[in-house]
mmCIF file with all atom_site columns, C-alpha atoms in Angstrom:
data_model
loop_
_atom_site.group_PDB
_atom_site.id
_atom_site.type_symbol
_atom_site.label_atom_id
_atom_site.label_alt_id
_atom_site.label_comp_id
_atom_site.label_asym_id
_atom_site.label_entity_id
_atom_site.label_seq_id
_atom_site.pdbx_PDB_ins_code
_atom_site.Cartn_x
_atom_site.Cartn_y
_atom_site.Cartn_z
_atom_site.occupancy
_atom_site.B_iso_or_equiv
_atom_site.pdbx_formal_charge
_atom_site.auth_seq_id
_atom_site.auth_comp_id
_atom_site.auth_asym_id
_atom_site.auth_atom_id
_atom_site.pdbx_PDB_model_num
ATOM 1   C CA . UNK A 1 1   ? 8.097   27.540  0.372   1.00 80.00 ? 1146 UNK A CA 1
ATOM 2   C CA . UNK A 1 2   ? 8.468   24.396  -2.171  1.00 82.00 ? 1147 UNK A CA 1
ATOM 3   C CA . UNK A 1 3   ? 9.728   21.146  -0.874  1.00 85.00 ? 1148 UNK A CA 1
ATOM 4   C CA . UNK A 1 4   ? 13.168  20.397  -2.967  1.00 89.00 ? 1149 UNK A CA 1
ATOM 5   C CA . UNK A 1 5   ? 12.206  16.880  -4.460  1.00 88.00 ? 1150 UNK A CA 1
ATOM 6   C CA . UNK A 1 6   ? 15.442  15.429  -3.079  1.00 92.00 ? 1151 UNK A CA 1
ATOM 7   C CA . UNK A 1 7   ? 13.354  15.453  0.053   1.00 94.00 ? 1152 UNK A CA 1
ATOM 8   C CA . UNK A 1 8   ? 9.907   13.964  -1.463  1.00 94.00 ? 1153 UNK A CA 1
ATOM 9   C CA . UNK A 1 9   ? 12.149  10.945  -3.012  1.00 95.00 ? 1154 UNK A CA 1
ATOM 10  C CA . UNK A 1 10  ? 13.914  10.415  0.520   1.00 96.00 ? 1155 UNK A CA 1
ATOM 11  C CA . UNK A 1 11  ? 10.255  10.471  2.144   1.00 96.00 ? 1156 UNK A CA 1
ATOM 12  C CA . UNK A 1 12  ? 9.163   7.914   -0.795  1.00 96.00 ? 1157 UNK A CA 1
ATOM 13  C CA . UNK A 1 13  ? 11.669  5.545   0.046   1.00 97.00 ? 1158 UNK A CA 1
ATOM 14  C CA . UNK A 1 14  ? 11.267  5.363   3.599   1.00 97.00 ? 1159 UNK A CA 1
ATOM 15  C CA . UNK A 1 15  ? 7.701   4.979   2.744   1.00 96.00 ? 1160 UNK A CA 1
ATOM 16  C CA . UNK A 1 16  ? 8.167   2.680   0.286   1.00 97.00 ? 1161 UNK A CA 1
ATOM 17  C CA . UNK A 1 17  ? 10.950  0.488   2.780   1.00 97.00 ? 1162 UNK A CA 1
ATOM 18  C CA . UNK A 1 18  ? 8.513   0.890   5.642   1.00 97.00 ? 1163 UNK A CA 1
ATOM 19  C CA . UNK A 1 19  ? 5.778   -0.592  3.707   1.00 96.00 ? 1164 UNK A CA 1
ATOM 20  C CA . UNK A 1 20  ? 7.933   -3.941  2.238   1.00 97.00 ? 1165 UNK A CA 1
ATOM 21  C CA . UNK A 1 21  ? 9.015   -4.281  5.895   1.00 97.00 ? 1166 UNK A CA 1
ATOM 22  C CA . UNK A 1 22  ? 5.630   -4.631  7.024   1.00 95.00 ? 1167 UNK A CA 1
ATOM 23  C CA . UNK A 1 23  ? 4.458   -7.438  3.963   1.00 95.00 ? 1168 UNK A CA 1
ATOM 24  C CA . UNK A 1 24  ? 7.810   -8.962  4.175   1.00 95.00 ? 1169 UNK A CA 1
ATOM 25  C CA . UNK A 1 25  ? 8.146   -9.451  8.682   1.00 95.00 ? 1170 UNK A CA 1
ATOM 26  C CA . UNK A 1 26  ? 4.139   -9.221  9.843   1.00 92.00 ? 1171 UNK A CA 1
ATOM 27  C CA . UNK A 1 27  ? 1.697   -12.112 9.479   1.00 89.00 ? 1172 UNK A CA 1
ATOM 28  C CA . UNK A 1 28  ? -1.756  -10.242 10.572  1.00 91.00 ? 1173 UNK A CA 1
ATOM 29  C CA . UNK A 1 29  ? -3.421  -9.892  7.586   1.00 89.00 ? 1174 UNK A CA 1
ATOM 30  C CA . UNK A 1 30  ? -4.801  -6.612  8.036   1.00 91.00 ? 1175 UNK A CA 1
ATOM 31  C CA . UNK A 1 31  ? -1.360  -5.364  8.741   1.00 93.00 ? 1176 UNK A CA 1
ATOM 32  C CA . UNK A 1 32  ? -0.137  -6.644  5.481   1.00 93.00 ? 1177 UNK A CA 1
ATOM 33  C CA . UNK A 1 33  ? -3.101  -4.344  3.745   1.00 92.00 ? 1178 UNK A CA 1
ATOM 34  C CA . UNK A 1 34  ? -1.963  -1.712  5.141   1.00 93.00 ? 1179 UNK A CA 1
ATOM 35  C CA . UNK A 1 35  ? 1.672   -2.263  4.362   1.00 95.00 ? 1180 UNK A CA 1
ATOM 36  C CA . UNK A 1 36  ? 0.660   -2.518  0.820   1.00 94.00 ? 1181 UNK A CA 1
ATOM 37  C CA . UNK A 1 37  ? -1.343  0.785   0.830   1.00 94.00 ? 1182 UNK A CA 1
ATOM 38  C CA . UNK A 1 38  ? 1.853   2.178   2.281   1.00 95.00 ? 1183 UNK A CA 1
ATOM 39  C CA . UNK A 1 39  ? 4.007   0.547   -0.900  1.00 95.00 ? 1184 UNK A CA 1
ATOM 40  C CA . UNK A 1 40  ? 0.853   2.916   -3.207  1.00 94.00 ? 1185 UNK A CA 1
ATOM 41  C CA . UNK A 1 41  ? 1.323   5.616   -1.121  1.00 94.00 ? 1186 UNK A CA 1
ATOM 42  C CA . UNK A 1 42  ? 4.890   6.423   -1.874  1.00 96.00 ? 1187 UNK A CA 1
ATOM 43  C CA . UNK A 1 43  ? 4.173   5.325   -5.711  1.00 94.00 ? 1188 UNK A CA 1
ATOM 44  C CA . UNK A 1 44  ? 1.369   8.342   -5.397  1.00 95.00 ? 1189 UNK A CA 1
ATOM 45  C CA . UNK A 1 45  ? 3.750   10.519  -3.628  1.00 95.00 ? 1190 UNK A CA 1
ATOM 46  C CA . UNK A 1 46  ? 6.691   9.775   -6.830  1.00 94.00 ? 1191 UNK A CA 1
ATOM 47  C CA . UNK A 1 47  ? 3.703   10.309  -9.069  1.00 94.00 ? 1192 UNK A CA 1
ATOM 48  C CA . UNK A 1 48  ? 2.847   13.863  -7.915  1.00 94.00 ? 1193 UNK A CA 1
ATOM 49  C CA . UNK A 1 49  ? 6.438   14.941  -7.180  1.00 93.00 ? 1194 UNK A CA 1
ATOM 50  C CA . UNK A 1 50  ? 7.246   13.858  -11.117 1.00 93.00 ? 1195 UNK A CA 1
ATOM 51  C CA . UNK A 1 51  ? 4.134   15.697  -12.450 1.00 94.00 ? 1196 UNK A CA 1
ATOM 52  C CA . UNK A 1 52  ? 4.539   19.221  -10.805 1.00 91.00 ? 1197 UNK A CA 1
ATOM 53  C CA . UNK A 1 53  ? 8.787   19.040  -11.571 1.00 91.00 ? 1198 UNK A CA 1
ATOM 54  C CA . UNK A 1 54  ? 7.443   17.958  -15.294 1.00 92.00 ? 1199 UNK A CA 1
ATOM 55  C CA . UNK A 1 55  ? 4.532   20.619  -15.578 1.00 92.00 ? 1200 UNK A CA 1
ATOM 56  C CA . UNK A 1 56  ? 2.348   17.273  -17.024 1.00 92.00 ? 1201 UNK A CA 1
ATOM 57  C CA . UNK A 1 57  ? -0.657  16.192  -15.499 1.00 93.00 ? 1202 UNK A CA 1
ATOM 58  C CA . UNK A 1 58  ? -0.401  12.870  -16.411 1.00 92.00 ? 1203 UNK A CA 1
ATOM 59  C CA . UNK A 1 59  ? 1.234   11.799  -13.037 1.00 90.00 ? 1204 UNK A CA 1
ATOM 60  C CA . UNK A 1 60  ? -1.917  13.233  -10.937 1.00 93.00 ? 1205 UNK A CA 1
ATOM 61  C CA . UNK A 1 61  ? -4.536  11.664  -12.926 1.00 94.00 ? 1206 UNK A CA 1
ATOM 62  C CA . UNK A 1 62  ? -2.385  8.116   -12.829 1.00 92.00 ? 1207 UNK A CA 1
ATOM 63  C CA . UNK A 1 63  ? -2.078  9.444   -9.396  1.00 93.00 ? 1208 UNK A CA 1
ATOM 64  C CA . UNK A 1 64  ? -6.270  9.022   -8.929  1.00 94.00 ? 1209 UNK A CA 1
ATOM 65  C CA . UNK A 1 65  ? -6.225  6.352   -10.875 1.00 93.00 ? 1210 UNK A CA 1
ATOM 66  C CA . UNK A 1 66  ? -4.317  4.541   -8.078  1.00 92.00 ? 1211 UNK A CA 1
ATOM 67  C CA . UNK A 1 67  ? -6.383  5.860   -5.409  1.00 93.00 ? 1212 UNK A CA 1
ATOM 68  C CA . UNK A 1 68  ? -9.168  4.118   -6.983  1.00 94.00 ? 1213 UNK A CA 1
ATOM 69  C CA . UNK A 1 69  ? -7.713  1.350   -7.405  1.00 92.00 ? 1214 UNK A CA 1
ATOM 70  C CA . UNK A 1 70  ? -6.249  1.034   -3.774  1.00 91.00 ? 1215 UNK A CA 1
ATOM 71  C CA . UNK A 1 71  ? -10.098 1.893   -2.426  1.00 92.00 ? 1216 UNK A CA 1
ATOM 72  C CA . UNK A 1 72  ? -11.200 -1.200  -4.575  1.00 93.00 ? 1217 UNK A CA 1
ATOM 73  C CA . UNK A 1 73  ? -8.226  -3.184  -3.041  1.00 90.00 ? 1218 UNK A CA 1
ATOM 74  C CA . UNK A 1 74  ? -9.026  -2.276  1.009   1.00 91.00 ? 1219 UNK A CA 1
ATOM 75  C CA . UNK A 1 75  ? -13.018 -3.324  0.388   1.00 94.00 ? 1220 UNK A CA 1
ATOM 76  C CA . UNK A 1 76  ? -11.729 -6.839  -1.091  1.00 94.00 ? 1221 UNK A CA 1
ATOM 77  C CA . UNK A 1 77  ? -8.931  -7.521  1.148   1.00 91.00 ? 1222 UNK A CA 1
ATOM 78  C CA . UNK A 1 78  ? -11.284 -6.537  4.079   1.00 92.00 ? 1223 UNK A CA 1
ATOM 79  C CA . UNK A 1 79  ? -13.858 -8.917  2.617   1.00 94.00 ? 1224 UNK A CA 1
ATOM 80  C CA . UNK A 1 80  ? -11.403 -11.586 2.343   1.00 90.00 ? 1225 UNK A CA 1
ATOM 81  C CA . UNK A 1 81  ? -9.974  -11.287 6.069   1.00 90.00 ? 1226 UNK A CA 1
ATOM 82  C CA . UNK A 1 82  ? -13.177 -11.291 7.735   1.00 92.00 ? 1227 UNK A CA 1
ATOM 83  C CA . UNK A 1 83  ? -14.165 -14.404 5.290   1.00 90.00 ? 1228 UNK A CA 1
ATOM 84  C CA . UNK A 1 84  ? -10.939 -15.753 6.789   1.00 86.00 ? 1229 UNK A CA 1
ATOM 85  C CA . UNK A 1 85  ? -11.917 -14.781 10.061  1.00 89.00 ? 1230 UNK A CA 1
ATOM 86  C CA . UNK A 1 86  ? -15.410 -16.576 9.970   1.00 91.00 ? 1231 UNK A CA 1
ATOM 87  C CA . UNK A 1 87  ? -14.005 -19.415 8.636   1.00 86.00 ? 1232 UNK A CA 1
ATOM 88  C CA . UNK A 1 88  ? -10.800 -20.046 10.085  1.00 84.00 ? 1233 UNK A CA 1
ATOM 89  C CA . UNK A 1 89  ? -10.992 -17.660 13.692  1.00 87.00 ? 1234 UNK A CA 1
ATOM 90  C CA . UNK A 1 90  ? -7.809  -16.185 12.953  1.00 86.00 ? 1235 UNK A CA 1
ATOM 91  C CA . UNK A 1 91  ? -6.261  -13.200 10.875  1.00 85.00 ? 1236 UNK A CA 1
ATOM 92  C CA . UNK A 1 92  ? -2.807  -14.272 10.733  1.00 87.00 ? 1237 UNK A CA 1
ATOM 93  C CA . UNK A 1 93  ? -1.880  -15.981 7.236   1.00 83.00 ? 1238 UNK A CA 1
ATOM 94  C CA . UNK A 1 94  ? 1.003   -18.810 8.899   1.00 81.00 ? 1239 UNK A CA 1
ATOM 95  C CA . UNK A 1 95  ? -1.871  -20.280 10.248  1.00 81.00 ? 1240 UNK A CA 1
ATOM 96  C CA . UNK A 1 96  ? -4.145  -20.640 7.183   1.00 77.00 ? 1241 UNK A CA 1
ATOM 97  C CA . UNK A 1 97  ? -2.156  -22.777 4.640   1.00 73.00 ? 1242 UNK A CA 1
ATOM 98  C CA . UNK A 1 98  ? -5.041  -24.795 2.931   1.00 69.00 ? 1243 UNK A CA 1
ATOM 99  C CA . UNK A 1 99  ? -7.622  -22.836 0.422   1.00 63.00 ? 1244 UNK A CA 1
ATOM 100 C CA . UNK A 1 100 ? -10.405 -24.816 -0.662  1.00 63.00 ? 1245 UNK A CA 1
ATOM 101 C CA . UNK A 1 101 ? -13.764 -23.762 -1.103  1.00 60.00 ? 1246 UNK A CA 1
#
């Protein structure tokens, strides 16, 4: 049974709302990484949805594309935050407000 894609955009959206929440209100760091893959998430999900209602497969390769890209993005932000976290002893970014090397 196919999912109507009134449904997928409604589940995008709370994705998408539930990931801006998370950047927008939380200060851990790692939190706000995940918020963002959240935000690419629901993209991904909009992607697909568009691409099977279109019968193109441009949205599913973009749709990898981003996956790719969001792998890439975890490894550096996860490098960053335990740089921070040597350096600093915290995770949460109100308390780091000076960046020099």
């Amino acid at each position: 049974m196919p999912v109507p894609p009134n449904h997928v955009l409604v589940f995008s959206l709370l994705l998408f709302a539930v990931g801006v929440l998370g950047v927008l209100t939380r200060r851990n760091a790692i939190i706000i990484l995940m918020s963002i893959e959240l935000i690419m998430n629901a993209a991904n999900i909009n992607f697909i949805m568009f691409s099977q209602r279109l019968q193109n497969l441009m949205g599913q390769v973009f749709s990898v594309f981003t996956i790719a890209v969001a792998a890439g993005e975890v490894a550096v932000g996860l490098a960053i935050v335990l740089a921070l976290f040597r350096n600093r002893d915290t995770i949460y970014v109100d308390e780091v407000h000076i960046m020099k090397g």
